[in-house]
Amino acid sequence: MSRSIGLAHIIRQDDGTSTGVWGIYTLQSAFQPIFAFNEGKLSVAAFEGLIRPFRDGEPQSPMSFFSTCPAADRLHVEALTRTLHLLNAGACLPEEASIFVNFDPSVFTERTVADNALREMRLVLHEAGIDPRRVVCEVTEQRSASQETLHSFVAALRANGFRIAVDDYGADDSDINRIKQLKPDIVKFDAFWITQLMESGAGFALLTTMVKSFEQQGIRTVFEGIEEGWQLELAEKSGASMVQGFVLARPELAPTSFRVFGKSTQQAAPAAVEAAPVQSASPHATRPAKPFGRKVAP
């Protein structure tokens, strides 16, 4: 079965998953788990949808794919990628997990454009059997959108029952003001920035203070790009709500093996997994003497 969205085509595969076609590219969904800390253990709380382009059967970088898309087509391309992620999430992810999908507010220059796109998205959610409350909308590339556009778009997201996450938080003045204005449900910290802060006692103290401030405001926090054991240990010590990175799980193409994390199969494969033991990583040291290496994909 196939369907069209603008110039894009979505094809339903025999295994129940969906792939997309945009010009010379075939597009697939990949999902990466996001883990929550829970009394010394980690449990899967959510998944982020990531696009994986292929050309003539060979994988391409998402950046190279998006760079080939004219600005006028960006709205349609975004609709295609989100539709793929939501259809595939409904087909192969645990039913209780949240789903993070990306939005670029700059393409929604008018409220009517946003309302139409979100109306279509709700139809896709109905088809996929996904409650809108499971969806977390990551607002990306905020600086490319005017403040008026950004605020109007976030209001439209909330009106449709979706939760809001601010992505790539880096704590400069504009980021802090954006959090105050948008009042998101979740803040995702920039991977490079948090790694820099973790490498000194003063930086780690600042990181911990910001996490505590957000939590007091009812805002949950996600540390992205966790690739080593010492980072995972410090993320937990900082009080971060959730973590995401290669040290825990790499993205998997749909259909994934991630259904094992669902509540329906907890007896066979518990959703809570022990955090990997790591060497002592004092926040007052630059990093452990023998830090864990990056986890290599099998």
Coordinates of C-alpha atoms in Angstrom, one line a residue:
M1 CA 0.0 0.0 0.0
S2 CA 1.3 3.5 -0.8
R3 CA 0.1 7.0 -0.1
S4 CA 1.3 10.5 -1.0
I5 CA 2.2 13.6 1.0
G6 CA 2.9 16.4 -1.4
L7 CA 5.7 15.2 -3.6
A8 CA 6.6 12.4 -1.2
H9 CA 5.4 8.8 -1.3
I10 CA 5.0 6.4 1.7
I11 CA 5.1 2.7 1.1
R12 CA 3.8 0.2 3.6
Q13 CA 6.1 -2.9 3.8
D14 CA 5.0 -6.5 4.4
D15 CA 6.4 -6.4 7.9
G16 CA 4.1 -3.5 8.8
T17 CA 6.7 -0.8 8.7
S18 CA 6.7 2.1 6.3
T19 CA 9.4 3.6 4.1
G20 CA 9.4 7.0 2.2
V21 CA 10.5 8.1 -1.2
W22 CA 11.7 11.6 -1.9
G23 CA 13.2 12.0 -5.4
I24 CA 16.2 9.7 -5.7
Y25 CA 16.2 8.9 -1.9
T26 CA 14.6 6.1 0.0
L27 CA 13.9 7.1 3.6
Q28 CA 13.7 4.9 6.7
S29 CA 13.0 5.6 10.3
A30 CA 15.5 4.8 13.0
F31 CA 14.7 5.1 16.8
Q32 CA 17.0 5.6 19.7
P33 CA 15.9 4.9 23.3
I34 CA 15.9 7.6 25.9
F35 CA 16.4 6.2 29.4
A36 CA 15.1 7.5 32.7
F37 CA 16.9 7.1 36.1
N38 CA 14.9 5.2 38.6
E39 CA 16.5 4.3 42.0
G40 CA 19.9 3.3 40.6
K41 CA 18.5 1.6 37.5
L42 CA 17.7 2.8 34.0
S43 CA 14.4 2.2 32.3
V44 CA 13.3 3.1 28.8
A45 CA 11.0 6.1 28.9
A46 CA 10.9 7.3 25.3
F47 CA 12.3 7.0 21.8
E48 CA 13.6 9.7 19.4
G49 CA 12.7 9.3 15.7
L50 CA 15.7 9.8 13.3
I51 CA 15.6 9.8 9.6
R52 CA 18.0 7.5 7.6
P53 CA 18.3 8.3 3.9
F54 CA 19.5 5.8 1.3
R55 CA 20.5 6.4 -2.3
D56 CA 20.8 3.4 -4.7
G57 CA 20.8 1.2 -1.6
E58 CA 23.7 3.0 0.0
P59 CA 23.3 4.9 3.3
Q60 CA 23.7 8.7 3.2
S61 CA 24.1 11.2 6.0
P62 CA 20.9 13.0 7.0
M63 CA 22.7 16.3 6.6
S64 CA 23.6 15.6 3.0
F65 CA 20.0 14.6 2.3
F66 CA 18.5 17.7 3.8
S67 CA 21.0 19.9 2.0
T68 CA 19.6 18.7 -1.3
C69 CA 16.0 19.8 -0.4
P70 CA 15.1 23.2 -1.7
A71 CA 13.8 25.6 1.1
A72 CA 10.4 25.6 -0.6
D73 CA 10.1 21.8 -0.1
R74 CA 11.2 21.8 3.5
L75 CA 7.6 21.8 4.9
H76 CA 6.8 18.7 2.8
V77 CA 10.0 16.9 3.7
E78 CA 9.4 17.5 7.4
A79 CA 5.8 16.2 7.1
L80 CA 7.2 13.0 5.3
T81 CA 9.8 12.3 8.0
R82 CA 7.4 12.8 10.9
T83 CA 4.7 10.6 9.2
L84 CA 7.3 7.9 8.8
H85 CA 8.4 8.0 12.4
L86 CA 4.8 8.0 13.8
L87 CA 3.6 5.1 11.5
N88 CA 6.7 3.1 12.4
A89 CA 6.4 3.9 16.1
G90 CA 2.9 2.5 16.0
A91 CA 4.2 -0.6 14.3
C92 CA 7.3 -1.5 16.3
L93 CA 7.7 0.4 19.6
P94 CA 6.2 -0.2 23.1
E95 CA 2.8 1.3 23.4
E96 CA 3.5 3.2 26.6
A97 CA 6.7 4.9 25.5
S98 CA 6.8 8.6 24.5
I99 CA 8.0 9.5 21.0
F100 CA 10.2 12.5 20.3
V101 CA 9.9 14.0 16.8
N102 CA 11.7 17.1 15.4
F103 CA 10.1 20.3 14.2
D104 CA 11.8 23.4 12.5
P105 CA 9.5 26.3 13.5
S106 CA 10.9 28.5 10.7
V107 CA 8.9 26.6 8.0
F108 CA 5.6 27.4 9.8
T109 CA 5.5 31.1 9.0
E110 CA 1.8 31.4 9.4
R111 CA -0.5 29.9 12.1
T112 CA -2.8 28.4 9.4
V113 CA 0.2 26.5 7.9
A114 CA 0.9 25.1 11.4
D115 CA -2.7 24.2 12.1
N116 CA -3.1 22.4 8.8
A117 CA 0.2 20.4 9.3
L118 CA -0.8 19.5 12.8
R119 CA -4.3 18.5 11.7
E120 CA -2.7 16.1 9.2
M121 CA -0.4 14.8 11.9
R122 CA -3.3 14.0 14.2
L123 CA -4.8 11.9 11.4
V124 CA -1.5 10.0 11.1
L125 CA -1.5 9.4 14.9
H126 CA -5.1 8.0 14.6
E127 CA -4.0 5.7 11.9
A128 CA -0.9 4.6 13.9
G129 CA -2.9 4.1 17.1
I130 CA -0.8 6.6 19.0
D131 CA -2.3 8.9 21.7
P132 CA -1.2 12.5 21.0
R133 CA -0.1 12.8 24.7
R134 CA 2.7 10.4 23.9
V135 CA 4.2 12.8 21.4
V136 CA 7.0 15.2 22.4
C137 CA 7.8 17.8 19.8
E138 CA 11.4 18.8 19.7
V139 CA 11.7 22.5 18.6
T140 CA 15.0 22.8 16.7
E141 CA 16.8 25.6 14.9
Q142 CA 15.0 28.2 16.9
R143 CA 17.2 31.0 15.9
S144 CA 16.1 30.7 12.3
A145 CA 12.5 31.6 13.3
S146 CA 11.3 34.9 14.5
Q147 CA 10.1 35.1 18.1
E148 CA 6.6 35.7 16.9
T149 CA 6.7 32.6 14.7
L150 CA 8.2 30.5 17.4
H151 CA 5.7 31.4 20.0
S152 CA 2.7 31.0 17.7
F153 CA 4.0 27.6 16.6
V154 CA 4.5 26.4 20.2
A155 CA 1.0 27.6 21.0
A156 CA -0.3 25.5 18.1
L157 CA 1.5 22.4 19.3
R158 CA 0.1 22.8 22.8
A159 CA -3.4 23.4 21.4
N160 CA -3.2 20.0 19.7
G161 CA -2.2 18.2 23.0
F162 CA 1.5 17.7 22.3
R163 CA 4.3 18.2 24.8
I164 CA 7.2 20.5 24.0
A165 CA 10.9 19.9 24.2
V166 CA 13.6 22.6 23.6
D167 CA 16.5 20.9 21.8
D168 CA 20.3 21.6 22.0
Y169 CA 20.1 23.8 25.1
G170 CA 23.4 25.6 25.7
A171 CA 22.5 28.1 28.4
D172 CA 23.6 31.3 26.7
D173 CA 21.4 34.3 27.3
S174 CA 19.0 33.6 24.4
D175 CA 18.6 30.0 25.5
I176 CA 17.7 31.0 29.0
N177 CA 15.2 33.6 27.8
R178 CA 13.7 31.1 25.4
I179 CA 13.0 28.6 28.3
K180 CA 11.4 31.4 30.3
Q181 CA 9.1 32.3 27.4
L182 CA 8.2 28.9 26.0
K183 CA 7.9 27.0 29.4
P184 CA 8.7 23.7 27.7
D185 CA 7.9 20.3 29.3
I186 CA 11.4 19.0 28.6
V187 CA 14.8 20.5 27.9
K188 CA 17.4 18.5 26.0
F189 CA 21.0 19.6 26.8
D190 CA 23.5 19.9 24.0
A191 CA 25.9 17.0 24.0
F192 CA 29.1 18.9 23.4
W193 CA 28.3 21.6 26.0
I194 CA 27.4 19.2 28.8
T195 CA 30.6 17.2 28.2
Q196 CA 32.6 20.4 28.5
L197 CA 30.9 21.2 31.8
M198 CA 31.4 17.7 33.2
E199 CA 35.2 18.1 32.8
S200 CA 35.6 20.5 35.6
G201 CA 34.3 20.8 39.2
A202 CA 33.0 24.3 38.5
G203 CA 31.3 23.3 35.3
F204 CA 29.7 20.3 36.9
A205 CA 28.4 22.4 39.8
L206 CA 26.8 24.8 37.2
L207 CA 25.2 21.9 35.4
T208 CA 23.8 20.5 38.6
T209 CA 22.4 23.9 39.6
M210 CA 20.6 24.3 36.2
V211 CA 19.1 20.8 36.3
K212 CA 17.8 21.5 39.8
S213 CA 16.3 24.8 38.7
F214 CA 14.5 23.2 35.8
E215 CA 13.2 20.4 37.9
Q216 CA 11.8 22.9 40.5
Q217 CA 9.9 24.5 37.6
G218 CA 8.4 21.1 36.6
I219 CA 10.7 20.8 33.5
R220 CA 12.3 17.5 32.9
T221 CA 15.9 17.3 31.5
V222 CA 17.6 15.0 29.0
F223 CA 21.3 14.7 28.6
E224 CA 22.1 13.8 25.0
G225 CA 25.3 12.2 23.5
I226 CA 26.3 10.1 26.5
E227 CA 29.0 7.9 25.0
E228 CA 31.1 7.0 28.0
G229 CA 30.6 5.4 31.4
W230 CA 31.9 8.4 33.4
Q231 CA 29.4 10.7 31.6
L232 CA 26.6 8.4 32.6
E233 CA 27.6 8.4 36.2
L234 CA 27.9 12.2 36.3
A235 CA 24.6 12.6 34.5
E236 CA 22.9 10.6 37.3
K237 CA 24.8 12.6 40.0
S238 CA 23.6 15.9 38.5
G239 CA 20.0 14.9 38.9
A240 CA 19.2 14.8 35.2
S241 CA 15.8 13.1 34.5
M242 CA 16.8 11.2 31.4
V243 CA 19.8 10.2 29.3
Q244 CA 20.4 9.3 25.7
G245 CA 23.5 8.0 23.9
F246 CA 25.6 5.3 22.4
V247 CA 26.8 4.0 25.8
L248 CA 23.2 2.9 26.4
A249 CA 21.8 2.1 23.0
R250 CA 22.4 3.0 19.4
P251 CA 19.6 3.9 17.0
E252 CA 18.0 1.0 15.2
L253 CA 16.2 1.0 11.9
A254 CA 12.5 0.0 12.0
P255 CA 11.4 -2.7 12.6
T256 CA 13.4 -2.5 15.8
S257 CA 14.1 -4.9 18.6
F258 CA 12.9 -2.4 21.2
R259 CA 9.5 -4.0 21.9
V260 CA 11.3 -6.0 24.5
F261 CA 11.3 -2.9 26.7
G262 CA 7.5 -2.8 26.7
K263 CA 5.5 -3.6 29.9
S264 CA 3.8 -6.6 28.3
T265 CA 7.1 -8.4 28.2
Q266 CA 8.7 -7.3 31.5
Q267 CA 8.8 -10.8 32.9
A268 CA 10.9 -12.0 29.9
A269 CA 13.0 -8.8 29.5
P270 CA 12.7 -6.2 32.4
A271 CA 12.3 -2.6 31.3
A272 CA 14.7 -1.6 34.0
V273 CA 18.3 -2.4 33.3
E274 CA 21.2 -2.0 35.7
A275 CA 23.3 1.0 34.9
A276 CA 26.7 0.0 33.6
P277 CA 29.3 0.0 36.4
V278 CA 31.8 2.8 35.9
Q279 CA 34.9 3.9 37.6
S280 CA 34.7 6.7 40.1
A281 CA 34.3 10.0 38.4
S282 CA 34.6 12.8 40.8
P283 CA 33.0 16.0 39.5
H284 CA 36.1 17.8 40.8
A285 CA 38.4 15.8 38.5
T286 CA 38.7 16.3 34.8
R287 CA 37.7 12.7 34.1
P288 CA 38.5 9.2 35.4
A289 CA 42.1 7.9 34.9
K290 CA 40.8 5.1 32.7
P291 CA 37.5 6.3 31.1
F292 CA 35.3 3.9 29.3
G293 CA 35.7 3.9 25.5
R294 CA 32.8 4.5 23.1
K295 CA 30.5 1.6 22.6
V296 CA 31.0 0.2 19.1
A297 CA 28.0 -0.9 17.0
P298 CA 27.8 -4.6 16.6

